Every structure is written in structure tokens, then in C-alpha cells.
PDB file of C-alpha atoms in Angstrom:
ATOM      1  CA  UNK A 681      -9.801  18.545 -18.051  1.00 86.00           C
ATOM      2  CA  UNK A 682      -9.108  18.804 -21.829  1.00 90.00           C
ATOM      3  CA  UNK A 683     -10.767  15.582 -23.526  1.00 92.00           C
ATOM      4  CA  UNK A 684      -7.268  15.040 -25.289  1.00 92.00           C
ATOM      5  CA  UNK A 685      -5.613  14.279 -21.956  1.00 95.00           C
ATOM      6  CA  UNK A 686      -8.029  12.720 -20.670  1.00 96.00           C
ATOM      7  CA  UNK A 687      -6.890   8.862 -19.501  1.00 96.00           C
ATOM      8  CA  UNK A 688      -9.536   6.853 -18.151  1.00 96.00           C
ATOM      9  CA  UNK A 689      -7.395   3.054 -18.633  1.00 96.00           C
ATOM     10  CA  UNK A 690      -8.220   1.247 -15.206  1.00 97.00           C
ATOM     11  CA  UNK A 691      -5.589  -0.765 -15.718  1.00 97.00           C
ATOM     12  CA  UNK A 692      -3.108   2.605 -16.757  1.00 97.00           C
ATOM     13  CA  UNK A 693      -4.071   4.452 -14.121  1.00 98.00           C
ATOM     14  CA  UNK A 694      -3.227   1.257 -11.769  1.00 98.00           C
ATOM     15  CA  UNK A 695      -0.379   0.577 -13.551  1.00 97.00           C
ATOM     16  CA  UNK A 696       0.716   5.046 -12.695  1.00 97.00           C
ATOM     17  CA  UNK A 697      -0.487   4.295  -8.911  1.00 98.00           C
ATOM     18  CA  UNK A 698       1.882   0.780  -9.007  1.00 97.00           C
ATOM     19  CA  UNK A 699       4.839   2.626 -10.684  1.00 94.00           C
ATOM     20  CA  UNK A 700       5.051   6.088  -8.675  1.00 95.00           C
ATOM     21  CA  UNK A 701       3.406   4.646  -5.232  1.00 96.00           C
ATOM     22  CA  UNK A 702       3.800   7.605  -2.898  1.00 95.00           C
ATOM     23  CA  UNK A 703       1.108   9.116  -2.652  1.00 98.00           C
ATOM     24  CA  UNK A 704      -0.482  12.694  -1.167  1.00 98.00           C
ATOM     25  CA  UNK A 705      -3.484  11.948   0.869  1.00 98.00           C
ATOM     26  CA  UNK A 706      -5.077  15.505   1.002  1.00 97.00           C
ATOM     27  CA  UNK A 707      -8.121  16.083   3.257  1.00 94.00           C
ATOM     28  CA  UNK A 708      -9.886  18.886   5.429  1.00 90.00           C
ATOM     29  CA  UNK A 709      -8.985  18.315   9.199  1.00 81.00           C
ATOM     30  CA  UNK A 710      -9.697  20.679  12.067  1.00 80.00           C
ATOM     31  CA  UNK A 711      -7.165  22.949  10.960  1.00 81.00           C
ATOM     32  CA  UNK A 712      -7.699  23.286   7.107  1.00 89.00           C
ATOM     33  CA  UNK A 713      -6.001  20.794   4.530  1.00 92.00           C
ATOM     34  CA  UNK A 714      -4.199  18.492   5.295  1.00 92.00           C
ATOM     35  CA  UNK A 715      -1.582  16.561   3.748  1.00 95.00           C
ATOM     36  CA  UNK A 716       0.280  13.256   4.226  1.00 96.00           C
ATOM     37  CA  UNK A 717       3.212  11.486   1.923  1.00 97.00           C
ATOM     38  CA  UNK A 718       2.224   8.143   1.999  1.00 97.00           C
ATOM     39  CA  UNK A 719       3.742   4.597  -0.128  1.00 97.00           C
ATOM     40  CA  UNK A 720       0.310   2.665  -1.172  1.00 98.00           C
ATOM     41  CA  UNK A 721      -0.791  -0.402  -2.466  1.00 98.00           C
ATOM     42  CA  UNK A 722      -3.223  -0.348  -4.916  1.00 97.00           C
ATOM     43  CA  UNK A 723      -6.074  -3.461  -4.816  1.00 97.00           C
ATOM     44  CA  UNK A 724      -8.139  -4.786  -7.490  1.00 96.00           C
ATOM     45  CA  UNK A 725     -11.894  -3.798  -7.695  1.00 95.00           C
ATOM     46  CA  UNK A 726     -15.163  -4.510  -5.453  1.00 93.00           C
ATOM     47  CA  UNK A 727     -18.501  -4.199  -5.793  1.00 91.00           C
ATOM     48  CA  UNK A 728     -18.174  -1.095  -2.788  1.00 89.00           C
ATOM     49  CA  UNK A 729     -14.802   0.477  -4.681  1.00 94.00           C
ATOM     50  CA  UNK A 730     -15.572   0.206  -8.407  1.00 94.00           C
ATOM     51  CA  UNK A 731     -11.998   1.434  -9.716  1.00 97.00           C
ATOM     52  CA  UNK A 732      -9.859  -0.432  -7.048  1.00 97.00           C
ATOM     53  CA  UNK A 733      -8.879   0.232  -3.189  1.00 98.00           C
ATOM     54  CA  UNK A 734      -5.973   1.737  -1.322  1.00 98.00           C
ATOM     55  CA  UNK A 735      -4.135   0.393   1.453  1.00 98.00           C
ATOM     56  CA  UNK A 736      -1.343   2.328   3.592  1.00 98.00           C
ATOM     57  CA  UNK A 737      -0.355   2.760   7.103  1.00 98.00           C
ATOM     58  CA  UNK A 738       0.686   5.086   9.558  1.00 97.00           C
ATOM     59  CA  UNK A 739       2.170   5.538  13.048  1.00 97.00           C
ATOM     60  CA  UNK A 740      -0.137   5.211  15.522  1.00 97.00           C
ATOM     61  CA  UNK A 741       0.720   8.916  16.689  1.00 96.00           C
ATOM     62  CA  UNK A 742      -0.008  10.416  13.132  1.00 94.00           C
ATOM     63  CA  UNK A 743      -3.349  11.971  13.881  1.00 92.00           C
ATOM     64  CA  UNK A 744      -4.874  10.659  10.411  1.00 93.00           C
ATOM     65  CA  UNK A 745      -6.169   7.500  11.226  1.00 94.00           C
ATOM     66  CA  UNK A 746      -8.734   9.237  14.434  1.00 92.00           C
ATOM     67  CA  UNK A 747      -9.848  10.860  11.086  1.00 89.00           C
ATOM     68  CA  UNK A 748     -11.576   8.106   8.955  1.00 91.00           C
ATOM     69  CA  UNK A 749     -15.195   6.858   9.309  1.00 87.00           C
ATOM     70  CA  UNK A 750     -16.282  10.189   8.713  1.00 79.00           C
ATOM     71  CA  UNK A 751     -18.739  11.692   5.606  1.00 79.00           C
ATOM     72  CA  UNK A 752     -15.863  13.244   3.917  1.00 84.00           C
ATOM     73  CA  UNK A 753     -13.646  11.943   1.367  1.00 92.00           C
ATOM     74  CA  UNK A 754     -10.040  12.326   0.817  1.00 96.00           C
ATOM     75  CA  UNK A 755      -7.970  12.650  -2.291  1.00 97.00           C
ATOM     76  CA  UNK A 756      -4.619  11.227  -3.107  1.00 98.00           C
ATOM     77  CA  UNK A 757      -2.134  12.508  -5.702  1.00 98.00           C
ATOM     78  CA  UNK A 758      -0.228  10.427  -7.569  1.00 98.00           C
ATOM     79  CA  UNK A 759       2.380  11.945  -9.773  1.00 96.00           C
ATOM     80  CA  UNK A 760       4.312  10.066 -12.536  1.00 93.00           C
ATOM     81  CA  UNK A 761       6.532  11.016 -15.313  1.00 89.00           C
ATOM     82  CA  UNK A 762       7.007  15.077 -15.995  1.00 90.00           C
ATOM     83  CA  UNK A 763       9.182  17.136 -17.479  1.00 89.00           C
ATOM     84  CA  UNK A 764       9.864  20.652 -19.444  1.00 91.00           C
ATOM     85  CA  UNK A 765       9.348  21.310 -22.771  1.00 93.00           C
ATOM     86  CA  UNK A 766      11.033  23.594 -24.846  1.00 93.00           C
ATOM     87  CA  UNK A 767      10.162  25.108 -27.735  1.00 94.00           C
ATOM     88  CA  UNK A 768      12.696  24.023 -29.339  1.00 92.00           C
ATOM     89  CA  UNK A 769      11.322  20.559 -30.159  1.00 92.00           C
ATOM     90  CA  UNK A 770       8.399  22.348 -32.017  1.00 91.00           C
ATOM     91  CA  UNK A 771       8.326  22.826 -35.945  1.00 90.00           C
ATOM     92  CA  UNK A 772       6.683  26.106 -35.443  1.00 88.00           C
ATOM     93  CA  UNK A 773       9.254  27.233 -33.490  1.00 90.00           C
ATOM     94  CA  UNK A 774      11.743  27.531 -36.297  1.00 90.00           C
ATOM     95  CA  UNK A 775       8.676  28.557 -38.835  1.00 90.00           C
ATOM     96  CA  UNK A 776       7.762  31.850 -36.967  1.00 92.00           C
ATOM     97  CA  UNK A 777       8.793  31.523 -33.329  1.00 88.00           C
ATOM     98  CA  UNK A 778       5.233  31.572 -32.389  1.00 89.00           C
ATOM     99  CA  UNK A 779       5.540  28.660 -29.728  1.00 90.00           C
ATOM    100  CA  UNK A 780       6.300  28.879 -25.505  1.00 94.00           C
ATOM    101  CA  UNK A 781       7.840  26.483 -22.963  1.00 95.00           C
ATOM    102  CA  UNK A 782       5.251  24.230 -21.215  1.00 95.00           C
ATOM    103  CA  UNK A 783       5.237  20.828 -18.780  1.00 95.00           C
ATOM    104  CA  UNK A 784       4.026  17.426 -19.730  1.00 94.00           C
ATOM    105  CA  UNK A 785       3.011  15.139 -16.778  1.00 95.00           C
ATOM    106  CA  UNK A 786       1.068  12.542 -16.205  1.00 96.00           C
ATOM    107  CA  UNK A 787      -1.003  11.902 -12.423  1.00 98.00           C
ATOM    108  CA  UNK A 788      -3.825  10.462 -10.727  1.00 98.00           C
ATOM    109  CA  UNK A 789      -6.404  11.884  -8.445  1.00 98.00           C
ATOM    110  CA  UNK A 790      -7.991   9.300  -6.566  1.00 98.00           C
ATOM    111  CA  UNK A 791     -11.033   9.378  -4.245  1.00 97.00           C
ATOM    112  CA  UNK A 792     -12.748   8.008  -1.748  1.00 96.00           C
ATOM    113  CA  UNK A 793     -13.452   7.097   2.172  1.00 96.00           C
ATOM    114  CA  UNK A 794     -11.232   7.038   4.590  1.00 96.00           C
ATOM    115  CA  UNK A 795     -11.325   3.604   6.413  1.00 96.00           C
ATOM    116  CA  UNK A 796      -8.684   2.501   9.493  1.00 97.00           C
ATOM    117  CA  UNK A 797      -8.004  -0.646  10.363  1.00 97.00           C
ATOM    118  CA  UNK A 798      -6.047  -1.496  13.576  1.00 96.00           C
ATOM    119  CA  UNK A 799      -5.423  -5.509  13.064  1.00 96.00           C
ATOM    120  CA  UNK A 800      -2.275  -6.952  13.929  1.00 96.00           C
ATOM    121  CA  UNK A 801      -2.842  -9.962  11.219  1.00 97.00           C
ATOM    122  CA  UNK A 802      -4.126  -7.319   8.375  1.00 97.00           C
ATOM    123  CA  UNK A 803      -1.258  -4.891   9.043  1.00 98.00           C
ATOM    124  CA  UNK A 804       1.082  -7.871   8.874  1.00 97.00           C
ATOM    125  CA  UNK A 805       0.065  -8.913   5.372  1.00 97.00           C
ATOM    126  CA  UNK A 806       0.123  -5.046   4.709  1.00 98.00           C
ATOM    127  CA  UNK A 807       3.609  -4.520   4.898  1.00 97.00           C
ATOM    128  CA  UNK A 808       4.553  -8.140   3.992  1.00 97.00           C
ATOM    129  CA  UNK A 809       3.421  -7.112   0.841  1.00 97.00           C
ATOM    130  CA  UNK A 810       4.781  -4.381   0.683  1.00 97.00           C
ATOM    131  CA  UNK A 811       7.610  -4.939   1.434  1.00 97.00           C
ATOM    132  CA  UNK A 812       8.296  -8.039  -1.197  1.00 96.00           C
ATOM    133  CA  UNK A 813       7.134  -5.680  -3.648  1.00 95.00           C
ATOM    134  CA  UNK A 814      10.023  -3.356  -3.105  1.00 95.00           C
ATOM    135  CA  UNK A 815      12.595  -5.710  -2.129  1.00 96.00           C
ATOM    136  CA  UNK A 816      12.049  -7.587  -5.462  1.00 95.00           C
ATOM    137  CA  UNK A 817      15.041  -5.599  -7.281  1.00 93.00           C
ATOM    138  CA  UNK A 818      17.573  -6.337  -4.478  1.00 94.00           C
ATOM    139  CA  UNK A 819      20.263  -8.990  -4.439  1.00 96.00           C
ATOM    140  CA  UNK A 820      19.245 -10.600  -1.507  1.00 96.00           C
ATOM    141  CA  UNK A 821      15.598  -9.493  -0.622  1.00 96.00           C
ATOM    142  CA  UNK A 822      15.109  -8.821   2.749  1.00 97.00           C
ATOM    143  CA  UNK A 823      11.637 -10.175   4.490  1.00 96.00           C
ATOM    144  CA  UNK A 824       9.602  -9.265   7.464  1.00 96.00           C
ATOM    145  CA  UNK A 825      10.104 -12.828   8.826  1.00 96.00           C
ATOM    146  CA  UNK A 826      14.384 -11.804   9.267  1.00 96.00           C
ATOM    147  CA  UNK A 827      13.349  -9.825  11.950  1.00 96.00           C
ATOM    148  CA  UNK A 828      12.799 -11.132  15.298  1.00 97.00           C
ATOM    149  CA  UNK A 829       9.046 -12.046  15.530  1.00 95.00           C
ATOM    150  CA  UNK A 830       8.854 -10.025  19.056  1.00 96.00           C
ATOM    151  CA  UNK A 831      10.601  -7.462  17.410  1.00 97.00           C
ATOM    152  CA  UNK A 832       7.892  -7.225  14.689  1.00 97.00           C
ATOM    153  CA  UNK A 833       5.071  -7.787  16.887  1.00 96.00           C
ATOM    154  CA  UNK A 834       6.184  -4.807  18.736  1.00 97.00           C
ATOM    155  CA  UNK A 835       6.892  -2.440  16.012  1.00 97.00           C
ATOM    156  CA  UNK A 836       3.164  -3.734  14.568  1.00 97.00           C
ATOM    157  CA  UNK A 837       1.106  -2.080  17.667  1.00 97.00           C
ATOM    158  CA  UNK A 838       2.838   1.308  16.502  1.00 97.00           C
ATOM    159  CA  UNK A 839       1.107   1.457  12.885  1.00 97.00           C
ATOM    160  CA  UNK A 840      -2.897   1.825  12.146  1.00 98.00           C
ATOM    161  CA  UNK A 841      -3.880   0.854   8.411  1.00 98.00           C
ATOM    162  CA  UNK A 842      -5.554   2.798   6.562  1.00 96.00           C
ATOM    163  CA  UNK A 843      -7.933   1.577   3.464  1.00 97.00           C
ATOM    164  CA  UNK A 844      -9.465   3.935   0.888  1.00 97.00           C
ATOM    165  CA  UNK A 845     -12.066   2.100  -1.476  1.00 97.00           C
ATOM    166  CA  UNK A 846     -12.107   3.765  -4.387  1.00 97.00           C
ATOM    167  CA  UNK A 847     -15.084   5.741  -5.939  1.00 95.00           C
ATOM    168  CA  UNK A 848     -13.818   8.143  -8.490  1.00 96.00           C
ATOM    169  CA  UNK A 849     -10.540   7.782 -10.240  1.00 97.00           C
ATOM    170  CA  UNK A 850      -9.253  10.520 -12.295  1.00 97.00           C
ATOM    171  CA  UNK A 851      -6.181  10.657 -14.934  1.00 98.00           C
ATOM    172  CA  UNK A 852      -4.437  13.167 -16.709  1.00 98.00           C
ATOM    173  CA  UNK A 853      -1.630  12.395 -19.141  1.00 97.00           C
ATOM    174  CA  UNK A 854      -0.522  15.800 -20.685  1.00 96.00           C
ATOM    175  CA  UNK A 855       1.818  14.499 -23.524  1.00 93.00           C
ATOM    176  CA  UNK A 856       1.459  16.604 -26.335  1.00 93.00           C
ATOM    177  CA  UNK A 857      -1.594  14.903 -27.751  1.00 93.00           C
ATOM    178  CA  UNK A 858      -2.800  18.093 -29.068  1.00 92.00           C
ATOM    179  CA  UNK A 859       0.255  18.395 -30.938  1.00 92.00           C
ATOM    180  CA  UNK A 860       1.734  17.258 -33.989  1.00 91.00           C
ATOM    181  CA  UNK A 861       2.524  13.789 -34.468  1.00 93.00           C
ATOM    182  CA  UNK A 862       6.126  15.119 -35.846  1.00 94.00           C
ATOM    183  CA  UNK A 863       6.321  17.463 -32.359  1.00 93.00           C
ATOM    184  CA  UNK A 864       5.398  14.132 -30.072  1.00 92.00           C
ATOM    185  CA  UNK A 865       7.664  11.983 -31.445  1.00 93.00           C
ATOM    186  CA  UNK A 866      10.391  15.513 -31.309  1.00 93.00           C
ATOM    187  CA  UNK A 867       9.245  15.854 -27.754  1.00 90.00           C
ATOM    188  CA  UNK A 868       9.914  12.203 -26.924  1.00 90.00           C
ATOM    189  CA  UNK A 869      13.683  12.021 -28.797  1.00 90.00           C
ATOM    190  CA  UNK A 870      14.548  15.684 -27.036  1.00 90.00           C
ATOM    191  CA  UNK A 871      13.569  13.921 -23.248  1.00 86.00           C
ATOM    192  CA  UNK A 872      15.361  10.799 -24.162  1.00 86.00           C
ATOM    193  CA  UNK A 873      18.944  12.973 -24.662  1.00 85.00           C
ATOM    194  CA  UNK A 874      17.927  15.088 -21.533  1.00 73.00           C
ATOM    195  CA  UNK A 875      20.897  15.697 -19.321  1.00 68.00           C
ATOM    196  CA  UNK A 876      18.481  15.165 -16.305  1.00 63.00           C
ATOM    197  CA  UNK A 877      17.844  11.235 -16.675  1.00 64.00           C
ATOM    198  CA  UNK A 878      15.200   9.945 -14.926  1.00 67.00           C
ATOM    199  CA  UNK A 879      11.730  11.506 -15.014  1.00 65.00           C
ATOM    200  CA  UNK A 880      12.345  13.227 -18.050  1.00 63.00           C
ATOM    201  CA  UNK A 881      13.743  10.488 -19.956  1.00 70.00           C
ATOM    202  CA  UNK A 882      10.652   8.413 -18.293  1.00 73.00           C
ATOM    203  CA  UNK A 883       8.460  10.789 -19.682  1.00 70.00           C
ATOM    204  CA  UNK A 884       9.932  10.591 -23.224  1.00 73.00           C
ATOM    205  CA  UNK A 885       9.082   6.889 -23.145  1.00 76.00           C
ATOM    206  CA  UNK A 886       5.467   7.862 -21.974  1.00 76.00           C
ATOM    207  CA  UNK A 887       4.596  10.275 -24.736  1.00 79.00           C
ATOM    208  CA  UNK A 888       6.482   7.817 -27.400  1.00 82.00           C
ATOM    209  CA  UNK A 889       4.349   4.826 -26.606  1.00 83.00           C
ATOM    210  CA  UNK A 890       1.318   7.275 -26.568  1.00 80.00           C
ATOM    211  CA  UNK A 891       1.729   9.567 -29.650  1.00 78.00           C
ATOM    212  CA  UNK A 892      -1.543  10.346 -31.352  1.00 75.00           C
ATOM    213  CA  UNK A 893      -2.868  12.377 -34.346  1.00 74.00           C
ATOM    214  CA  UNK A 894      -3.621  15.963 -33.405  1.00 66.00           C
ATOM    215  CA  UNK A 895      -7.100  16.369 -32.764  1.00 57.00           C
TER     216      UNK A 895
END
């Protein structure tokens, strides 16, 4: 992990996990690694989960949940913004052509035990949450409580939760910090005019709000 890229901002890291919230919980099960694609929420700090704590859930048949409690930890992978980079955006480039193609990202490795909870109430604020999180953008959010309560109660007994406090946190934002200020700033007006909108133009915003003096 080059120092440059280095992003160690609880609250940007938080802010990565909020934005981009499906997440890759990797771990080693009885058959090797193991991997599962998974929306989180991401919790404030405790004393037991210094850099915050993860909350998901899972149908009950998913074989993850028979997997927590154990001495192991898992790892989840959060990816944000990322994009190529041509080398066309670089001043070198049309100096001597010495330059190559590369691609910026920015993601989050987070660690820790694997906890399961199986609580009706807990589960029920779980995806309450959730869910108001992202219904928020819609015209008429929709709400756990327009279902029929039965009808919820029943489709509750067929999730586990799952809780990961959090005891290493890892970021790397690859932006082009050991570039140029004139290449970041090149980099960031090239993604904004990509033809793919979206992640690349995301990441344009990223490395424009984060452009730093080449170390």
C-alpha cells in the first residue's frame, strides 16, 4: 500500500461503505474462499469495533450465518468509483510518449468477526432501515409497515442477521496523487467528458476534490 494512496478518513471510508453499500464478504469455509454479495449498513463506533460495525442479512438457507462465532475473521470489499486512464491525459505523453494506460479506484477492505443474530425485533429494525435508506430517492417511498404485518412476520423467520464489528479498516484511493497536479486535474476533466457516465464520471469528481501536489 503506497503511502500516497493511502486513506485512513473514518468518516471517508464510512462515507465509501454508505455510498457503494454492496459489499463482498470473503472468508475461508470448508471448501476454500468463500464469497457473498451482500447490501450493508455501516454503524458508528464501540468500544469492541473501534472503526464502526456492519450489519447485513441473509436467507436462512445461505450457509453463512452457521459460520460466525468462530476465531476467524472475514473481509468485505467495498468498491467505489474506478475508471481507465489513458495516457492521453498525461503531459508526458505528448513530451516523449514515455507514459502507459492504468486504473484509478478507490475501495475498502474491512475486517472483523463474524457475529449472527437471529431476532425477529433486531432484523426488523435491520431492514426498516434499510430500507428507508434506499427508498429515500423515490416518489412515494415504500415502507415495511405497507406490507401485511403477517406477511412480514413470515418473510422475517427466513433471514438471519449478520453483524461484523469492525477491527481493522483499510482504504485505498488510487487517484493520481503521485502525479502532477496539471495530470489530476487532466485526469479529472478527461472522466468528466467520458462517454461511459457513471463511475467514471464519479471518479473524475473523486480525484478533483482530492488533487494533491506530487510527492
Amino acid at each position: 500500500m503506497p503511502a500516497t494512496f493511502r486513506e485512513e478518513r473514518l468518516d471517508v471510508l464510512h462515507g465509501l461503505i454508505a455510498a457503494h453499500p454492496l459489499g463482498a464478504l470473503v472468508r475461508c469455509g470448508a471448501d476454500g474462499l468463500c464469497a457473498d454479495h451482500l447490501p450493508f449498513e455501516i454503524a458508528a463506533p464501540t468500544l469492541d469495533a473501534p472503526f464502526g460495525i456492519l450489519r447485513a442479512h441473509v436467507a436462512r438457507a445461505n450457509p453463512l450465518w452457521r459460520a460466525a462465532g468462530g476465531n476467524d475473521d472475514c473481509m468485505v470489499i467495498f468498491q467505489g468509483p474506478h475508471a481507465y486512464i489513458t495516457p492521453a491525459w498525461y503531459a508526458e505523453k505528448h513530451r516523449s510518449g514515455k507514459e502507459v494506460p492504468t486504473f484509478n479506484y478507490a475501495v475498502v477492505h474491512a475486517h472483523g468477526p463474524l457475529r449472527a443474530i437471529d431476532d425477529a425485533a433486531w432484523l426488523l429494525g435491520l431492514v426498516e432501515r434499510l430500507t428507508a435508506r434506499h427508498e429515500a430517492d423515490q416518489a412515494a417511498p415504500w415502507k415495511v409497515s405497507d406490507a401485511p404485518a403477517g406477511y412480514i412476520d413470515k418473510l422475517l423467520k427466513a433471514i438471519v442477521g449478520i453483524e461484523i464489528p469492525l477491527t481493522r479498516l483499510e482504504g485505498k484511493w488510487k487517484l493520481g496523487q503521485n502525479r502532477s497536479m496539471q495530470d489530476q486535474a487532466s485526469m479529472a476533466h478527461g472522466l468528466a467528458l467520458d462517454h461511459h457516465p457513471g463511475a467514471a464520471r464519479a471518479l473524475g469528481a473523486l480525484i478533483a476534490a482530492n488533487v494533491t501536489p506530487a510527492s
